[in-house]
Amino acid sequence: MKDYEQEIEHPPGDISVSSYDEYLHLDTILAAQCVHTSAHDEMLFIVQHQTTELWMKQVIHELTVVREDIAANRLEPAFKTLSRVARIFDQLNGAWDVLRTMTPSDYTEFRRALGTSSGFQSFQYRLIEYILGNRVIEFVDNYKKTPWHYEALQEELTRPSIYDLAVCLLYRIVDGFDTPAPPYQLRQPRKLDPAIQNHWRIVYENTTKYWSLYELAEKLVDLEDYFRRWRFNHVTTVERVIGNKRGTGGTIGVPLLRKRLDVVLFPELWRVRGDL
């Protein structure tokens, strides 16, 4: 995943910069809001989506480290980072409140300029879902026109997700090496596994003994809680602005987004609550 994070190369020696603008490359960033119409609200639409992509880049950066930490059983640093990711999605939730100030009439003024572009095409969003464990592999072919996106997603499908590694650690701590962990779910959406659910039940019924696993479980639930709210706010914002129109990318729009609300990233962690 490090290959995805393109770092700026600096000449050897002194790498200090002379100004705030230079350090943040603000000339480049602030020149990227290229409107295509005279519609006032097109700027808001662009800024909203660009900042979302920046935050998603940070999420990928954080989740990459979380995966390494869980694999190495370094749970305390992972807890801190998972909390940060949850708060990033909280930040993204607040951004929908700003976009919802745009009315259907405002959006209609520039919607044609979007052509066939759609947020559904976001490579970073798809990568985040894959890192967390929701791996709908038929979506990968949508990225063939951008080879490095396609290759990065295909490479991600060869790695265990964060939840795969959490389950592996769960079995190792609860059972020792007596019971092998379930195989990684590399190339399919997460499916509920009663055996995994039972292992989490043991943790929740013995929190003192398995405190680290208990805290890991709750950090994952917290992250998914904020992630679900973000998806829900996406649906309500789109419905408020375009109603039941088809999406600009050719999707069915709101009905597709509503279907995505049924996706559960860590199913056993939600179902185990009914067992207690």
PDB file of N, CA, C and O in Angstrom, residues 52 55-60 62-63 81-96 124-125 128-129 132 222-231 233 265:
ATOM      1  N   THR A  52     -13.350  15.484   0.634  1.00  0.00           N
ATOM      2  CA  THR A  52     -13.674  14.103   0.989  1.00  0.00           C
ATOM      3  C   THR A  52     -12.570  13.159   0.521  1.00  0.00           C
ATOM      4  O   THR A  52     -12.142  12.263   1.253  1.00  0.00           O
ATOM      5  N   TRP A  55      -9.581  13.477   2.802  1.00  0.00           N
ATOM      6  CA  TRP A  55      -9.778  12.750   4.055  1.00  0.00           C
ATOM      7  C   TRP A  55      -9.688  11.248   3.824  1.00  0.00           C
ATOM      8  O   TRP A  55      -9.169  10.498   4.662  1.00  0.00           O
ATOM      9  N   MET A  56     -10.185  10.763   2.687  1.00  0.00           N
ATOM     10  CA  MET A  56     -10.088   9.330   2.404  1.00  0.00           C
ATOM     11  C   MET A  56      -8.631   8.917   2.210  1.00  0.00           C
ATOM     12  O   MET A  56      -8.242   7.814   2.589  1.00  0.00           O
ATOM     13  N   LYS A  57      -7.829   9.795   1.638  1.00  0.00           N
ATOM     14  CA  LYS A  57      -6.400   9.493   1.536  1.00  0.00           C
ATOM     15  C   LYS A  57      -5.804   9.312   2.930  1.00  0.00           C
ATOM     16  O   LYS A  57      -4.993   8.405   3.164  1.00  0.00           O
ATOM     17  N   GLN A  58      -6.220  10.162   3.862  1.00  0.00           N
ATOM     18  CA  GLN A  58      -5.733  10.033   5.237  1.00  0.00           C
ATOM     19  C   GLN A  58      -6.234   8.736   5.873  1.00  0.00           C
ATOM     20  O   GLN A  58      -5.490   8.070   6.606  1.00  0.00           O
ATOM     21  N   VAL A  59      -7.476   8.363   5.602  1.00  0.00           N
ATOM     22  CA  VAL A  59      -8.017   7.110   6.126  1.00  0.00           C
ATOM     23  C   VAL A  59      -7.183   5.923   5.640  1.00  0.00           C
ATOM     24  O   VAL A  59      -6.832   5.022   6.416  1.00  0.00           O
ATOM     25  N   ILE A  60      -6.847   5.903   4.362  1.00  0.00           N
ATOM     26  CA  ILE A  60      -6.025   4.820   3.809  1.00  0.00           C
ATOM     27  C   ILE A  60      -4.659   4.796   4.485  1.00  0.00           C
ATOM     28  O   ILE A  60      -4.135   3.736   4.842  1.00  0.00           O
ATOM     29  N   GLU A  62      -3.955   5.789   7.490  1.00  0.00           N
ATOM     30  CA  GLU A  62      -4.122   5.302   8.863  1.00  0.00           C
ATOM     31  C   GLU A  62      -4.414   3.800   8.885  1.00  0.00           C
ATOM     32  O   GLU A  62      -3.849   3.058   9.697  1.00  0.00           O
ATOM     33  N   LEU A  63      -5.286   3.331   8.005  1.00  0.00           N
ATOM     34  CA  LEU A  63      -5.657   1.914   8.014  1.00  0.00           C
ATOM     35  C   LEU A  63      -4.492   1.015   7.603  1.00  0.00           C
ATOM     36  O   LEU A  63      -4.413  -0.145   8.038  1.00  0.00           O
ATOM     37  N   THR A  81      -5.240   4.652  16.462  1.00  0.00           N
ATOM     38  CA  THR A  81      -5.437   4.945  15.046  1.00  0.00           C
ATOM     39  C   THR A  81      -6.866   4.663  14.608  1.00  0.00           C
ATOM     40  O   THR A  81      -7.451   5.415  13.821  1.00  0.00           O
ATOM     41  N   LEU A  82      -7.460   3.583  15.110  1.00  0.00           N
ATOM     42  CA  LEU A  82      -8.859   3.293  14.781  1.00  0.00           C
ATOM     43  C   LEU A  82      -9.778   4.396  15.294  1.00  0.00           C
ATOM     44  O   LEU A  82     -10.749   4.770  14.616  1.00  0.00           O
ATOM     45  N   SER A  83      -9.476   4.937  16.468  1.00  0.00           N
ATOM     46  CA  SER A  83     -10.266   6.061  16.982  1.00  0.00           C
ATOM     47  C   SER A  83     -10.153   7.268  16.068  1.00  0.00           C
ATOM     48  O   SER A  83     -11.132   7.972  15.819  1.00  0.00           O
ATOM     49  N   ARG A  84      -8.961   7.496  15.548  1.00  0.00           N
ATOM     50  CA  ARG A  84      -8.765   8.622  14.627  1.00  0.00           C
ATOM     51  C   ARG A  84      -9.585   8.440  13.358  1.00  0.00           C
ATOM     52  O   ARG A  84     -10.221   9.373  12.867  1.00  0.00           O
ATOM     53  N   VAL A  85      -9.577   7.224  12.815  1.00  0.00           N
ATOM     54  CA  VAL A  85     -10.333   6.965  11.587  1.00  0.00           C
ATOM     55  C   VAL A  85     -11.828   7.189  11.824  1.00  0.00           C
ATOM     56  O   VAL A  85     -12.529   7.778  10.993  1.00  0.00           O
ATOM     57  N   ALA A  86     -12.331   6.740  12.976  1.00  0.00           N
ATOM     58  CA  ALA A  86     -13.743   6.962  13.296  1.00  0.00           C
ATOM     59  C   ALA A  86     -14.058   8.452  13.333  1.00  0.00           C
ATOM     60  O   ALA A  86     -15.103   8.894  12.837  1.00  0.00           O
ATOM     61  N   ARG A  87     -13.150   9.246  13.901  1.00  0.00           N
ATOM     62  CA  ARG A  87     -13.389  10.690  13.987  1.00  0.00           C
ATOM     63  C   ARG A  87     -13.271  11.363  12.624  1.00  0.00           C
ATOM     64  O   ARG A  87     -13.925  12.384  12.372  1.00  0.00           O
ATOM     65  N   ILE A  88     -12.481  10.802  11.733  1.00  0.00           N
ATOM     66  CA  ILE A  88     -12.436  11.326  10.361  1.00  0.00           C
ATOM     67  C   ILE A  88     -13.796  11.150   9.698  1.00  0.00           C
ATOM     68  O   ILE A  88     -14.305  12.068   9.038  1.00  0.00           O
ATOM     69  N   PHE A  89     -14.416  10.002   9.900  1.00  0.00           N
ATOM     70  CA  PHE A  89     -15.743   9.797   9.319  1.00  0.00           C
ATOM     71  C   PHE A  89     -16.780  10.686   9.997  1.00  0.00           C
ATOM     72  O   PHE A  89     -17.751  11.113   9.358  1.00  0.00           O
ATOM     73  N   ASP A  90     -16.581  10.992  11.256  1.00  0.00           N
ATOM     74  CA  ASP A  90     -17.450  11.967  11.920  1.00  0.00           C
ATOM     75  C   ASP A  90     -17.305  13.332  11.260  1.00  0.00           C
ATOM     76  O   ASP A  90     -18.289  14.044  11.026  1.00  0.00           O
ATOM     77  N   GLN A  91     -16.062  13.701  10.941  1.00  0.00           N
ATOM     78  CA  GLN A  91     -15.799  14.960  10.233  1.00  0.00           C
ATOM     79  C   GLN A  91     -16.492  14.962   8.873  1.00  0.00           C
ATOM     80  O   GLN A  91     -17.113  15.950   8.471  1.00  0.00           O
ATOM     81  N   LEU A  92     -16.405  13.847   8.165  1.00  0.00           N
ATOM     82  CA  LEU A  92     -17.045  13.740   6.857  1.00  0.00           C
ATOM     83  C   LEU A  92     -18.562  13.804   6.973  1.00  0.00           C
ATOM     84  O   LEU A  92     -19.236  14.316   6.073  1.00  0.00           O
ATOM     85  N   ASN A  93     -19.093  13.290   8.070  1.00  0.00           N
ATOM     86  CA  ASN A  93     -20.542  13.392   8.286  1.00  0.00           C
ATOM     87  C   ASN A  93     -20.991  14.839   8.367  1.00  0.00           C
ATOM     88  O   ASN A  93     -22.025  15.227   7.829  1.00  0.00           O
ATOM     89  N   GLY A  94     -20.201  15.662   9.067  1.00  0.00           N
ATOM     90  CA  GLY A  94     -20.545  17.077   9.183  1.00  0.00           C
ATOM     91  C   GLY A  94     -20.534  17.797   7.845  1.00  0.00           C
ATOM     92  O   GLY A  94     -21.299  18.750   7.643  1.00  0.00           O
ATOM     93  N   ALA A  95     -19.693  17.330   6.931  1.00  0.00           N
ATOM     94  CA  ALA A  95     -19.610  17.979   5.619  1.00  0.00           C
ATOM     95  C   ALA A  95     -20.904  17.836   4.827  1.00  0.00           C
ATOM     96  O   ALA A  95     -21.246  18.705   4.018  1.00  0.00           O
ATOM     97  N   TRP A  96     -21.640  16.738   5.046  1.00  0.00           N
ATOM     98  CA  TRP A  96     -22.920  16.590   4.336  1.00  0.00           C
ATOM     99  C   TRP A  96     -23.894  17.700   4.712  1.00  0.00           C
ATOM    100  O   TRP A  96     -24.720  18.121   3.900  1.00  0.00           O
ATOM    101  N   GLN A 124     -10.558   5.570  -4.123  1.00  0.00           N
ATOM    102  CA  GLN A 124     -10.170   5.536  -2.718  1.00  0.00           C
ATOM    103  C   GLN A 124     -11.275   4.943  -1.844  1.00  0.00           C
ATOM    104  O   GLN A 124     -10.993   4.202  -0.893  1.00  0.00           O
ATOM    105  N   TYR A 125     -12.523   5.269  -2.147  1.00  0.00           N
ATOM    106  CA  TYR A 125     -13.624   4.679  -1.389  1.00  0.00           C
ATOM    107  C   TYR A 125     -13.612   3.162  -1.531  1.00  0.00           C
ATOM    108  O   TYR A 125     -13.767   2.430  -0.555  1.00  0.00           O
ATOM    109  N   ILE A 128     -10.831   1.649   0.530  1.00  0.00           N
ATOM    110  CA  ILE A 128     -11.154   1.632   1.962  1.00  0.00           C
ATOM    111  C   ILE A 128     -12.058   0.447   2.285  1.00  0.00           C
ATOM    112  O   ILE A 128     -11.825  -0.281   3.256  1.00  0.00           O
ATOM    113  N   GLU A 129     -13.088   0.241   1.480  1.00  0.00           N
ATOM    114  CA  GLU A 129     -13.979  -0.900   1.719  1.00  0.00           C
ATOM    115  C   GLU A 129     -13.214  -2.216   1.657  1.00  0.00           C
ATOM    116  O   GLU A 129     -13.437  -3.121   2.470  1.00  0.00           O
ATOM    117  N   LEU A 132     -11.081  -2.758   4.770  1.00  0.00           N
ATOM    118  CA  LEU A 132     -11.897  -3.112   5.931  1.00  0.00           C
ATOM    119  C   LEU A 132     -12.518  -4.504   5.803  1.00  0.00           C
ATOM    120  O   LEU A 132     -12.855  -5.119   6.811  1.00  0.00           O
ATOM    121  N   ASP A 222     -17.058   0.949  16.692  1.00  0.00           N
ATOM    122  CA  ASP A 222     -17.132   2.413  16.684  1.00  0.00           C
ATOM    123  C   ASP A 222     -16.837   2.957  15.294  1.00  0.00           C
ATOM    124  O   ASP A 222     -17.549   3.824  14.781  1.00  0.00           O
ATOM    125  N   LEU A 223     -15.803   2.410  14.657  1.00  0.00           N
ATOM    126  CA  LEU A 223     -15.458   2.846  13.300  1.00  0.00           C
ATOM    127  C   LEU A 223     -16.621   2.576  12.352  1.00  0.00           C
ATOM    128  O   LEU A 223     -17.021   3.456  11.575  1.00  0.00           O
ATOM    129  N   GLU A 224     -17.171   1.359  12.413  1.00  0.00           N
ATOM    130  CA  GLU A 224     -18.272   1.045  11.493  1.00  0.00           C
ATOM    131  C   GLU A 224     -19.505   1.888  11.782  1.00  0.00           C
ATOM    132  O   GLU A 224     -20.251   2.246  10.863  1.00  0.00           O
ATOM    133  N   ASP A 225     -19.719   2.222  13.037  1.00  0.00           N
ATOM    134  CA  ASP A 225     -20.854   3.083  13.403  1.00  0.00           C
ATOM    135  C   ASP A 225     -20.767   4.404  12.648  1.00  0.00           C
ATOM    136  O   ASP A 225     -21.730   4.838  11.992  1.00  0.00           O
ATOM    137  N   TYR A 226     -19.614   5.069  12.703  1.00  0.00           N
ATOM    138  CA  TYR A 226     -19.442   6.344  12.007  1.00  0.00           C
ATOM    139  C   TYR A 226     -19.469   6.160  10.486  1.00  0.00           C
ATOM    140  O   TYR A 226     -19.977   7.022   9.761  1.00  0.00           O
ATOM    141  N   PHE A 227     -18.924   5.043  10.012  1.00  0.00           N
ATOM    142  CA  PHE A 227     -18.928   4.756   8.577  1.00  0.00           C
ATOM    143  C   PHE A 227     -20.356   4.584   8.068  1.00  0.00           C
ATOM    144  O   PHE A 227     -20.717   5.078   6.993  1.00  0.00           O
ATOM    145  N   ARG A 228     -21.192   3.885   8.848  1.00  0.00           N
ATOM    146  CA  ARG A 228     -22.600   3.712   8.460  1.00  0.00           C
ATOM    147  C   ARG A 228     -23.321   5.056   8.416  1.00  0.00           C
ATOM    148  O   ARG A 228     -24.141   5.309   7.522  1.00  0.00           O
ATOM    149  N   ARG A 229     -23.065   5.897   9.400  1.00  0.00           N
ATOM    150  CA  ARG A 229     -23.707   7.212   9.412  1.00  0.00           C
ATOM    151  C   ARG A 229     -23.321   8.005   8.174  1.00  0.00           C
ATOM    152  O   ARG A 229     -24.154   8.719   7.598  1.00  0.00           O
ATOM    153  N   TRP A 230     -22.059   7.890   7.763  1.00  0.00           N
ATOM    154  CA  TRP A 230     -21.589   8.599   6.572  1.00  0.00           C
ATOM    155  C   TRP A 230     -22.349   8.125   5.335  1.00  0.00           C
ATOM    156  O   TRP A 230     -22.811   8.931   4.529  1.00  0.00           O
ATOM    157  N   ARG A 231     -22.509   6.799   5.212  1.00  0.00           N
ATOM    158  CA  ARG A 231     -23.254   6.272   4.066  1.00  0.00           C
ATOM    159  C   ARG A 231     -24.713   6.704   4.119  1.00  0.00           C
ATOM    160  O   ARG A 231     -25.315   7.033   3.092  1.00  0.00           O
ATOM    161  N   ASN A 233     -25.954   9.431   5.537  1.00  0.00           N
ATOM    162  CA  ASN A 233     -26.020  10.850   5.183  1.00  0.00           C
ATOM    163  C   ASN A 233     -25.833  11.069   3.693  1.00  0.00           C
ATOM    164  O   ASN A 233     -26.411  11.995   3.116  1.00  0.00           O
ATOM    165  N   LEU A 265     -19.803  -4.503   7.752  1.00  0.00           N
ATOM    166  CA  LEU A 265     -18.376  -4.788   7.637  1.00  0.00           C
ATOM    167  C   LEU A 265     -17.926  -5.891   8.587  1.00  0.00           C
ATOM    168  O   LEU A 265     -17.121  -6.745   8.227  1.00  0.00           O
TER     169      LEU A 265
END
